[in-house]
Short mmCIF file of C-alpha atoms in Angstrom, two decimals:
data_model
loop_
_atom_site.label_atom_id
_atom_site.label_comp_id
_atom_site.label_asym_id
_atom_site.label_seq_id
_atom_site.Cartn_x
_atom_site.Cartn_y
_atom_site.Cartn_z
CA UNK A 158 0.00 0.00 0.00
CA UNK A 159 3.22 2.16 1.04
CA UNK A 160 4.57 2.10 -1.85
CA UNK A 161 1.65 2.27 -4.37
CA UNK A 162 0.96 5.66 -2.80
CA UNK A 163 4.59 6.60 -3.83
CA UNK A 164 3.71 5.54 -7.23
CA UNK A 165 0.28 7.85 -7.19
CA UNK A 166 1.91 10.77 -5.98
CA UNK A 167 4.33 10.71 -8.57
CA UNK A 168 1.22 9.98 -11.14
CA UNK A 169 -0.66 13.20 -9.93
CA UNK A 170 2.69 15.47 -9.87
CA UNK A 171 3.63 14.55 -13.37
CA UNK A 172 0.08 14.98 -14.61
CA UNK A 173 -0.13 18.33 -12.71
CA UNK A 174 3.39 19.63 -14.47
CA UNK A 175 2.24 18.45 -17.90
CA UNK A 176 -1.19 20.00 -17.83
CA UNK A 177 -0.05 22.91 -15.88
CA UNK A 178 3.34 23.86 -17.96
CA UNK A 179 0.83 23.64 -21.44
CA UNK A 180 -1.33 25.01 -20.10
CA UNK A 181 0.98 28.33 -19.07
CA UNK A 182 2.84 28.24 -22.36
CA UNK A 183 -0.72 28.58 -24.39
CA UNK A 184 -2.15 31.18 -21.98
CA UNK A 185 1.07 33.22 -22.49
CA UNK A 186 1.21 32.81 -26.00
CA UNK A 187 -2.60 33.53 -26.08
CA UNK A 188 -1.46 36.58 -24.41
CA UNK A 189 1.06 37.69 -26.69
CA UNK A 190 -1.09 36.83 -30.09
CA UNK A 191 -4.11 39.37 -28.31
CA UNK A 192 -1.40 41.98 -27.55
CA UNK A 193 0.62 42.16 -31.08
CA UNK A 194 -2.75 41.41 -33.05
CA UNK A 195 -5.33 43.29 -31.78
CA UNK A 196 -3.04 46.22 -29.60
CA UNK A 197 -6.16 45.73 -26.66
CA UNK A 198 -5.11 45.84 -23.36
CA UNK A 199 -9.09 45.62 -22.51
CA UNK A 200 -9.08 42.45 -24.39
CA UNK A 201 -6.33 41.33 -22.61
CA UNK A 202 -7.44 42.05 -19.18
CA UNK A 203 -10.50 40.30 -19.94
CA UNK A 204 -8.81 37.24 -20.75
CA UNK A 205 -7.53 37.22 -17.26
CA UNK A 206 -10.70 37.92 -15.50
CA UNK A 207 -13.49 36.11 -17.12
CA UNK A 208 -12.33 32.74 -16.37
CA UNK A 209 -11.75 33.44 -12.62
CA UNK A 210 -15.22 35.24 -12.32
CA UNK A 211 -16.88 32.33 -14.47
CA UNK A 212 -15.68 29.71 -11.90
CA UNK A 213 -16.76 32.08 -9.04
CA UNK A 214 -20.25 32.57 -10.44
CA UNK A 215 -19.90 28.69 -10.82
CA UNK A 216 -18.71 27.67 -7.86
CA UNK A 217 -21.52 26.93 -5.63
CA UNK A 218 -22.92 24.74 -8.84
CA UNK A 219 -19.33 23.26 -9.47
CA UNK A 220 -19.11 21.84 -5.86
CA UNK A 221 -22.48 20.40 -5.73
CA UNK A 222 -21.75 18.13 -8.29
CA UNK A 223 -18.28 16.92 -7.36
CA UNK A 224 -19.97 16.13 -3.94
CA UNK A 225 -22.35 14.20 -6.45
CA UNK A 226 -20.84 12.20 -8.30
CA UNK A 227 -17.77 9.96 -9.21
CA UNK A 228 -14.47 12.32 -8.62
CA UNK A 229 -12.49 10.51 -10.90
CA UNK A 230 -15.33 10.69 -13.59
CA UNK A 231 -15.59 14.05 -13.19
CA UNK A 232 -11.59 14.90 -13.61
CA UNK A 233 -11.50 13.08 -16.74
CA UNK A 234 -14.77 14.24 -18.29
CA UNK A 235 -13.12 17.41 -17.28
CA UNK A 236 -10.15 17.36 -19.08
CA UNK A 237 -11.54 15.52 -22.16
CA UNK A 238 -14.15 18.79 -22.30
CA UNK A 239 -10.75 20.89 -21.99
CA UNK A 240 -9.27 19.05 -25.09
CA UNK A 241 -12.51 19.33 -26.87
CA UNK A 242 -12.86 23.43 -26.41
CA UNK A 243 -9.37 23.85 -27.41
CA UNK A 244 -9.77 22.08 -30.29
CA UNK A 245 -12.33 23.96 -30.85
CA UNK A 246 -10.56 26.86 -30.87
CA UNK A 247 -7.56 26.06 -32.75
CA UNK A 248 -10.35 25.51 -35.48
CA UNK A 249 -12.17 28.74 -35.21
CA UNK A 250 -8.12 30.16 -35.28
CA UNK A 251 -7.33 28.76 -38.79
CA UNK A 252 -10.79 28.95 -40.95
CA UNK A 253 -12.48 32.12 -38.69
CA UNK A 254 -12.86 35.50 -39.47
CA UNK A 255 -10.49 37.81 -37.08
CA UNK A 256 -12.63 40.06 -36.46
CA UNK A 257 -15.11 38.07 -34.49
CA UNK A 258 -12.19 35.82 -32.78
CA UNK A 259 -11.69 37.85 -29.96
CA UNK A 260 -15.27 36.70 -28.89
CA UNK A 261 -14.06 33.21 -29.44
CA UNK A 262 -11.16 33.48 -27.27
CA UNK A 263 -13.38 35.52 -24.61
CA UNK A 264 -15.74 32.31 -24.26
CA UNK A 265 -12.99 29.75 -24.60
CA UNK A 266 -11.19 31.51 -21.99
CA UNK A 267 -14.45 31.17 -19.44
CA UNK A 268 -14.89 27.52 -20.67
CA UNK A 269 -11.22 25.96 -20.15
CA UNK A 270 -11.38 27.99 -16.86
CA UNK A 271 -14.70 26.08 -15.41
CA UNK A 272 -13.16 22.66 -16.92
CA UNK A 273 -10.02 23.70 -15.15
CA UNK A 274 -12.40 24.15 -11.83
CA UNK A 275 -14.28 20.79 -12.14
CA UNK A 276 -11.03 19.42 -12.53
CA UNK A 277 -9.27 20.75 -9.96
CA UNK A 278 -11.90 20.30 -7.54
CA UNK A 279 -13.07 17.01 -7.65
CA UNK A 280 -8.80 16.19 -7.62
CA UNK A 281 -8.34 18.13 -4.50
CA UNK A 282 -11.75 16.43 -3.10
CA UNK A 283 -10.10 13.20 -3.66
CA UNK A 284 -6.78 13.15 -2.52
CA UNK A 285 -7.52 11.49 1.29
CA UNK A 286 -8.30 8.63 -1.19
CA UNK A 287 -5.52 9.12 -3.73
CA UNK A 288 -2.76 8.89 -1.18
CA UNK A 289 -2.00 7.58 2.53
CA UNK A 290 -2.73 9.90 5.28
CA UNK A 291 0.72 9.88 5.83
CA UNK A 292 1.42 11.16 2.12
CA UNK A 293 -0.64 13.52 2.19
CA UNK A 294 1.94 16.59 3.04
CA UNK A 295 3.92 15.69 0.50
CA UNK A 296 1.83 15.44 -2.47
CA UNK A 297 0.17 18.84 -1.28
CA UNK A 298 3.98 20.49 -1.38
CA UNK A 299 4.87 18.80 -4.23
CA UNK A 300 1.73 20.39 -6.55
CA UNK A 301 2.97 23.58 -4.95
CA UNK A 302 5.71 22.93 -6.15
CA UNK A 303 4.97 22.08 -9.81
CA UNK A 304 2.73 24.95 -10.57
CA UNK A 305 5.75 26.93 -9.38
CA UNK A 306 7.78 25.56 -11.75
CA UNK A 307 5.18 25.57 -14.23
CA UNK A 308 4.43 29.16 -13.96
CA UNK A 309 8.28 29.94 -14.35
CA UNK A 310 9.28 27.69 -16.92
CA UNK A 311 6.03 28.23 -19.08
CA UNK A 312 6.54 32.20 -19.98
CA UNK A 313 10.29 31.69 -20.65
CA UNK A 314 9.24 28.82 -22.77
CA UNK A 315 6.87 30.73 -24.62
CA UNK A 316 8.66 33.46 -24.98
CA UNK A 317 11.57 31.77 -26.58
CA UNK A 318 8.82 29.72 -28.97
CA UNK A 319 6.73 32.89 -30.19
CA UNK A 320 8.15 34.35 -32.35
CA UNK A 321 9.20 30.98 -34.19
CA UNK A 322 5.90 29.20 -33.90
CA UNK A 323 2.56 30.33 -35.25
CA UNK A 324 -0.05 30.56 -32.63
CA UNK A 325 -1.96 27.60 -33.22
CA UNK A 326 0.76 25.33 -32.19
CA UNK A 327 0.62 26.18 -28.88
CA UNK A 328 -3.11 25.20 -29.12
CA UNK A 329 -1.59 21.49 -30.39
CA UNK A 330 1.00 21.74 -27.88
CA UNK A 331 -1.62 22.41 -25.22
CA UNK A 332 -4.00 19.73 -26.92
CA UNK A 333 -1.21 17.15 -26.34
CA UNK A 334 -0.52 18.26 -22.83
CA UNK A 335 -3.71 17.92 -21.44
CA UNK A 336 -4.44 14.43 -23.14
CA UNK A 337 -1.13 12.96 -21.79
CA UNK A 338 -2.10 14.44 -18.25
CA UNK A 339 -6.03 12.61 -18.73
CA UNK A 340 -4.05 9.37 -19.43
CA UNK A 341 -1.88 9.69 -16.44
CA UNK A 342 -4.96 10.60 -14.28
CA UNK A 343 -6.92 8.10 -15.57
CA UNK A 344 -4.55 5.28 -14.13
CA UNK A 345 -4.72 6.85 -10.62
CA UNK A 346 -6.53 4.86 -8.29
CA UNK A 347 -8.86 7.51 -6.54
CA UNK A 348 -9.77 4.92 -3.91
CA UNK A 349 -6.51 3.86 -2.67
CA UNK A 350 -7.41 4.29 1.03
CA UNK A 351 -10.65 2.95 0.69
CA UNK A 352 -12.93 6.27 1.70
CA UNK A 353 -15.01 7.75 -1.50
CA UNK A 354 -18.51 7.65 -1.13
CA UNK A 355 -21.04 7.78 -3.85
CA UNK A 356 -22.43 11.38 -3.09
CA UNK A 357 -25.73 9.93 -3.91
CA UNK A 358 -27.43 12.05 -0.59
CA UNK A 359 -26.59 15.38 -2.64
CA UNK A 360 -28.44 14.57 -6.12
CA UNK A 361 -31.58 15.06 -4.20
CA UNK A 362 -30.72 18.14 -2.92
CA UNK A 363 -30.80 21.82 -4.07
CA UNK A 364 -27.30 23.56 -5.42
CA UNK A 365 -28.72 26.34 -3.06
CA UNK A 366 -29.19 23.99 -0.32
CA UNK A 367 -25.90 22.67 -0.39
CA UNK A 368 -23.77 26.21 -0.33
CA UNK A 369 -25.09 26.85 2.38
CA UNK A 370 -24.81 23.86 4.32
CA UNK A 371 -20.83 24.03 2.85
CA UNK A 372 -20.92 27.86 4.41
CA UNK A 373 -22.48 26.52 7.41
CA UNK A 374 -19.68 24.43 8.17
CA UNK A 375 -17.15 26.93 7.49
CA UNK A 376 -18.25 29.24 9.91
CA UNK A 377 -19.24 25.75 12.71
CA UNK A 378 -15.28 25.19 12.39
CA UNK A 379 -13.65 28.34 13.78
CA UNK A 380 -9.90 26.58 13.12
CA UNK A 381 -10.80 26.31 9.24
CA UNK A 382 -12.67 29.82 9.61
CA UNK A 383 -9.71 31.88 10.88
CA UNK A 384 -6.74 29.77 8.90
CA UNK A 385 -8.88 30.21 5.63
CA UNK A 386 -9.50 34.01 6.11
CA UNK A 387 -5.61 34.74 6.92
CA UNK A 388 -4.73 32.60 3.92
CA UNK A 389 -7.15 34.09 1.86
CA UNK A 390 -6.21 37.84 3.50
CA UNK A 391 -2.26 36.64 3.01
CA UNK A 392 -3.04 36.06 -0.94
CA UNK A 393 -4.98 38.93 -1.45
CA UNK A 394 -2.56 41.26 0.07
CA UNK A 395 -0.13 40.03 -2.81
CA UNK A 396 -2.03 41.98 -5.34
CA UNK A 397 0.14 44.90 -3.64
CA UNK A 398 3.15 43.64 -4.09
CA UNK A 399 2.56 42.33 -7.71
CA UNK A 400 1.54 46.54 -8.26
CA UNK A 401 3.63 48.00 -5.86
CA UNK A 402 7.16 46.67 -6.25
CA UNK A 403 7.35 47.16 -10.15
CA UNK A 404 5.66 50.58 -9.79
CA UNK A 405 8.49 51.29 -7.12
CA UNK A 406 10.97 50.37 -9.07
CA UNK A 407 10.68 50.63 -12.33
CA UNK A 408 8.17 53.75 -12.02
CA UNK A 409 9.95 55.84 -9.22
CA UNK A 410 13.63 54.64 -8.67
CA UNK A 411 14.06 53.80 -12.80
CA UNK A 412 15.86 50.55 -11.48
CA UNK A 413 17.51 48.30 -14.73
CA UNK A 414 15.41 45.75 -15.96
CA UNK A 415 18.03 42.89 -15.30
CA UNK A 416 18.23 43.44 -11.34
CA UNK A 417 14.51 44.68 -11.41
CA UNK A 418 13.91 40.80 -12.69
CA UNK A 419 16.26 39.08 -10.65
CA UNK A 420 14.04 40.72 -7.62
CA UNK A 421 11.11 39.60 -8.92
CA UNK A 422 12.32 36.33 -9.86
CA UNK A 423 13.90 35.79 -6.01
CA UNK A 424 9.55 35.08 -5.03
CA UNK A 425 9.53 32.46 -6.67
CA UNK A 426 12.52 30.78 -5.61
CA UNK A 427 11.21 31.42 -1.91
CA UNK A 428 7.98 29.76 -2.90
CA UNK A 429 9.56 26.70 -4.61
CA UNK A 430 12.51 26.26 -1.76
CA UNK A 431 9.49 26.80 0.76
CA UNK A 432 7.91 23.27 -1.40
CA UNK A 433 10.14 21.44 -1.71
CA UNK A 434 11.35 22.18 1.99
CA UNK A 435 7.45 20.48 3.19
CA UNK A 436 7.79 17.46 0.76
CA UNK A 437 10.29 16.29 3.01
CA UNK A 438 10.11 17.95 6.50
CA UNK A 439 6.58 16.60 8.19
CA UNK A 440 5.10 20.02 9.96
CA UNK A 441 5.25 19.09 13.66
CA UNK A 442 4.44 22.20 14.71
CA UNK A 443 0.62 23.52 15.29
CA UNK A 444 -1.36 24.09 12.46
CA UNK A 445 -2.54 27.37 13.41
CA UNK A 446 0.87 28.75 15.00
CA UNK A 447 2.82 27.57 12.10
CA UNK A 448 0.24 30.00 10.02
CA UNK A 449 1.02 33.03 12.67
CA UNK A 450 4.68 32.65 12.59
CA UNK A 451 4.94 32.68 8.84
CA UNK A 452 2.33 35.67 8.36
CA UNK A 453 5.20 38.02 11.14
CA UNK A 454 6.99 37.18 8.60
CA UNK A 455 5.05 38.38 5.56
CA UNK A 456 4.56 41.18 7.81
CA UNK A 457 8.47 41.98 8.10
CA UNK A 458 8.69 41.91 4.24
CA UNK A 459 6.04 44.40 4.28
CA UNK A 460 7.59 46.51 6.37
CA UNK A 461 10.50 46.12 4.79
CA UNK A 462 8.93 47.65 1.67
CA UNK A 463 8.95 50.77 3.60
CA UNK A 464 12.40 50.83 4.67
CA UNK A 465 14.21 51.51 1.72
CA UNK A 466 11.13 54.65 1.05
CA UNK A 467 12.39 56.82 3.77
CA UNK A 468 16.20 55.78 4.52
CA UNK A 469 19.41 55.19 2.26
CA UNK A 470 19.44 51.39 2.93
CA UNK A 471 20.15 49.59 -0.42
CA UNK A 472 17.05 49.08 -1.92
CA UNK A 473 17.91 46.55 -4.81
CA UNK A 474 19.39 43.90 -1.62
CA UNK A 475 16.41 45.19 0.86
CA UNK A 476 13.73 44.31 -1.95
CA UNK A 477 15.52 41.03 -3.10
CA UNK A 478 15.56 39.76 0.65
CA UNK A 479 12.19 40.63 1.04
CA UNK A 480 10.62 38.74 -2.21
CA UNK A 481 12.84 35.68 -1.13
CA UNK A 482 11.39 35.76 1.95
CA UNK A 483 8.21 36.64 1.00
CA UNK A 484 7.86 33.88 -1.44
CA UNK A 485 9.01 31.62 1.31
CA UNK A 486 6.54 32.40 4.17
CA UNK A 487 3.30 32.85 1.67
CA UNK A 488 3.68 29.30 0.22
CA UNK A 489 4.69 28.07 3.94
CA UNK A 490 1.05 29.64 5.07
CA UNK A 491 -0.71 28.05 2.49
CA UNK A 492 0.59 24.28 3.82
CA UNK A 493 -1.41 24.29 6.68
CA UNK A 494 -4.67 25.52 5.47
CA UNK A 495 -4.62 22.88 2.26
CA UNK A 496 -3.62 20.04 4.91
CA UNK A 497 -6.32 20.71 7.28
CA UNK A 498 -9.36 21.47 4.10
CA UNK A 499 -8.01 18.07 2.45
CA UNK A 500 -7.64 15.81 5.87
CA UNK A 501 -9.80 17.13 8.46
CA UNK A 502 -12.83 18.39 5.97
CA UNK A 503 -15.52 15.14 5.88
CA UNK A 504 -14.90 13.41 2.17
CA UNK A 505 -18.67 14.45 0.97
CA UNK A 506 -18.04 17.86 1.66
CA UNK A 507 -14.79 18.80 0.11
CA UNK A 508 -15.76 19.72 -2.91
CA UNK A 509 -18.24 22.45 -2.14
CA UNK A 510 -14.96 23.60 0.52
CA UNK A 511 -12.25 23.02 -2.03
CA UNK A 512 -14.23 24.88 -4.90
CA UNK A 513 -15.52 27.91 -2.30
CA UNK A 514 -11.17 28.57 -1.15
CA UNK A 515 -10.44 28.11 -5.15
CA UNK A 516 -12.75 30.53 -6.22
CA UNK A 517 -12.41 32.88 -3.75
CA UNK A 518 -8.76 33.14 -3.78
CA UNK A 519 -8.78 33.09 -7.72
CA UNK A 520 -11.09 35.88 -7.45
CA UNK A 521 -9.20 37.96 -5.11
CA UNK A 522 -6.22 38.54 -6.95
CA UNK A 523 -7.38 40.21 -10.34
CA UNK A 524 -9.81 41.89 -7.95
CA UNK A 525 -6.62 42.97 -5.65
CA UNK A 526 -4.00 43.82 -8.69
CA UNK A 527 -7.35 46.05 -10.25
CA UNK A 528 -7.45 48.00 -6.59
CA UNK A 529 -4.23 48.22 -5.91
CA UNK A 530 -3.70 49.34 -9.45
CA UNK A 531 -5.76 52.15 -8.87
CA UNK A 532 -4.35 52.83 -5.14
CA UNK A 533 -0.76 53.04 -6.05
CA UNK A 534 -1.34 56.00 -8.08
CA UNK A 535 -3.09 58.25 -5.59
CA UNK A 536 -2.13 56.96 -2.11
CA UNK A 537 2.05 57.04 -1.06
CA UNK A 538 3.64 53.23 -1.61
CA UNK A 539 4.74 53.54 2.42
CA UNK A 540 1.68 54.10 3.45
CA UNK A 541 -0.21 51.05 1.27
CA UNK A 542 2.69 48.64 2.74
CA UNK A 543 2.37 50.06 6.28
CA UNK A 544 -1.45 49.67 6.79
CA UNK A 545 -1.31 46.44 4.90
CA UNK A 546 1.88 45.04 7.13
CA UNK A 547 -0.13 46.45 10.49
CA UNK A 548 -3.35 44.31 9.29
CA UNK A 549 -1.37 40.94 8.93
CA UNK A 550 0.46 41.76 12.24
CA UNK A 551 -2.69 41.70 14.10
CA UNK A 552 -4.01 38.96 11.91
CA UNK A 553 -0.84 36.93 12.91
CA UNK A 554 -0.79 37.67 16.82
CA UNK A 555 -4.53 36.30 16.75
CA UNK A 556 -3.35 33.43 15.09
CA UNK A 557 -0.70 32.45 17.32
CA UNK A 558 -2.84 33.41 20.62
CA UNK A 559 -5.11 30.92 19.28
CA UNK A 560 -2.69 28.30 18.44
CA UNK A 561 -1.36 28.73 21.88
CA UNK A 562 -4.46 28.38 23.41
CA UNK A 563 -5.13 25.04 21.40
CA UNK A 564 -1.97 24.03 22.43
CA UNK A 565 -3.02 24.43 26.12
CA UNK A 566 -6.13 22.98 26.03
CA UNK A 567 -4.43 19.59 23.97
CA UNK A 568 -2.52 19.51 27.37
CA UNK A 569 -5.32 19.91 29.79
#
């Protein structure tokens, strides 16, 4: 049983990459093609936001049925419904008129985005089933750490491949990456620890019904309550840095391009060294204090932020350290909220609580970058990092007060 579980996680991590690097190289070169084509940053924009607001809209609809139904039916009708829009697509690319494609990539933008949620989903809703319990950290660090890698290795890809490929091969490429990642989900035993259940209690019930019974719970479990909201709060508050640092330093400070993308690039080497760091050290420590000690930490980096604003301290090292360790300590207080929602969340539940933390958080950050966007413009950068340091450093010391008391009461 040990060792099959091995063999699943590295199934689901090499399906994840494949789908997930394809999946980034088409989006970027879809990206490009809307950009040098049709000059429309609106367009553009649009592409980025429908498909997170589609599965939001979606959501409570999306995790009614993976709570229905066969999860591993549902992931691979998922991703054959993926294939099938995209080829689609590529179609509408070679014989259709460019004048109305925009509209076609505007809908097949929504569509792979709600196959992407059904798929994700009813994955994520499966995984106390996919792997052992004691697995179960490490496949959740190792998908971290894939769609890191992914969403490095994808634009670099694509923008080495543009310019030398037309546009619909990155449909085929995508096409090909998505039906190799169906095969390798398809041989993934979804059942491995013996504890799916048919879901047939929710058929009978209304979508409406069931959100709010998934809501219900949410706010019943105060541990999932608070470690959800600071993750969610912890993501959000991201959209300010994603603004905010370029705007500092390309916008303000004129910094090179070279060291202004070797700061950037430093996140995501946190993020991935924070991954691969929880595939193979086990979290011993509190769920909940784990999540406070690594949001004082987002908070330094915030405050940090400041620093260089108002004193001569070398801002090109100060803002490198900071996106290292910001990088580090974000995907360190996701862990414990995706451990507890996938292990301590009843199996004919997760999918409405899976899809309701997806959406959300997917929503949040276009939402964020839009606000920020306009924020950075008319309010000082030290005062945007200050207020939104000070609101994770109170969200952090209630963390770890509460972790503290759960750790006295485990005593008692």
């Amino acid at each position: 049983m040990e060792k099959k579980s091995k063999i699943q996680i590295s199934l689901a991590t090499i399906s994840l990459f494949i789908g997930s690097f394809s999946s980034e190289l088409f989006t970027f070169a879809l990206g490009m093609y809307v950009l040098k084509v049709y000059k429309s940053s609106i367009l553009f924009s649009l592409i980025i936001f429908i498909g997170p607001l589609f599965s939001f809209i979606l959501s409570p609809f999306i995790g009614h049925l993976v709570d229905s139904f066969n999860h591993k039916k549902i992931v691979v009708l998922a991703q054959i419904a993926s294939v099938l829009v995209l080829l689609l697509g590529s179609y509408s690319l070679i014989i259709g008129n460019k004048t109305y494609f925009p509209i076609v990539i505007i809908i097949m933008s929504g569509l792979l985005e709600i196959c992407d949620s059904f798929q994700t989903t009813a994955y994520k809703a499966s995984t106390t089933g996919v792997v052992l319990k004691a697995d179960q950290q490490r496949l959740i660090a190792l998908e971290q750490s894939v769609s890191i890698i992914s969403s490095l290795l994808g634009p670099i890809a694509g923008g080495s491949l543009f310019s030398a490929i037309p546009v619909v091969s990155f449909f085929i490429i995508d096409i090909i990456g998505e039906i190799v990642a169906l095969i390798l989900m398809a041989l993934l035993d979804f059942n491995l620890s013996g504890v799916a259940t048919t879901g047939e209690q929710h058929k009978k019930k209304t979508v409406l019904l069931d959100f709010k019974e998934a809501l219900s719970f949410i706010k019943g479990d105060k541990l999932l309550e608070s470690m959800a909201f600071f993750a969610m709060f912890a993501n959000f508050s991201l959209a300010s840095i994603n603004v905010g640092i370029p705007y500092v330093l390309v916008t303000l400070f004129n910094t090179k391009s070279t060291i202004f993308g070797i700061i950037q690039a430093l996140s995501a080497v946190g993020m991935l060294a924070a991954s691969l760091l929880w595939s193979v050290k086990q979290i011993k420590k509190n769920l909940t204090s784990m999540t406070g000690v690594f949001g004082l930490l987002v908070t330094l980096t915030f405050f940090l932020f400041c620093l260089p604003l108002f004193t001569k301290i070398n801002m090109s090292f100060t803002y490198g350290v900071s996106m290292l360790l910001l990088g580090m300590s974000v995907t360190s207080i996701n862990m414990p909220v995706s451990i507890y929602i996938r292990t301590k969340v009843p199996f004919d539940i997760q999918g409405r609580i899976n899809v309701f933390f997806n959406s959300t958080i997917n929503i949040l950050t276009p939402f964020g970058t839009a606000l920020f966007g306009v924020l950075f413009n008319k309010v000082s950068p030290i005062i945007l990092f200050a207020i939104t340091g000070v609101i994770l450093l109170i969200l952090s010391v209630s963390m770890l007060l509460m972790g503290h008391s759960q750790t006295e009461a485990a005593a008692d």
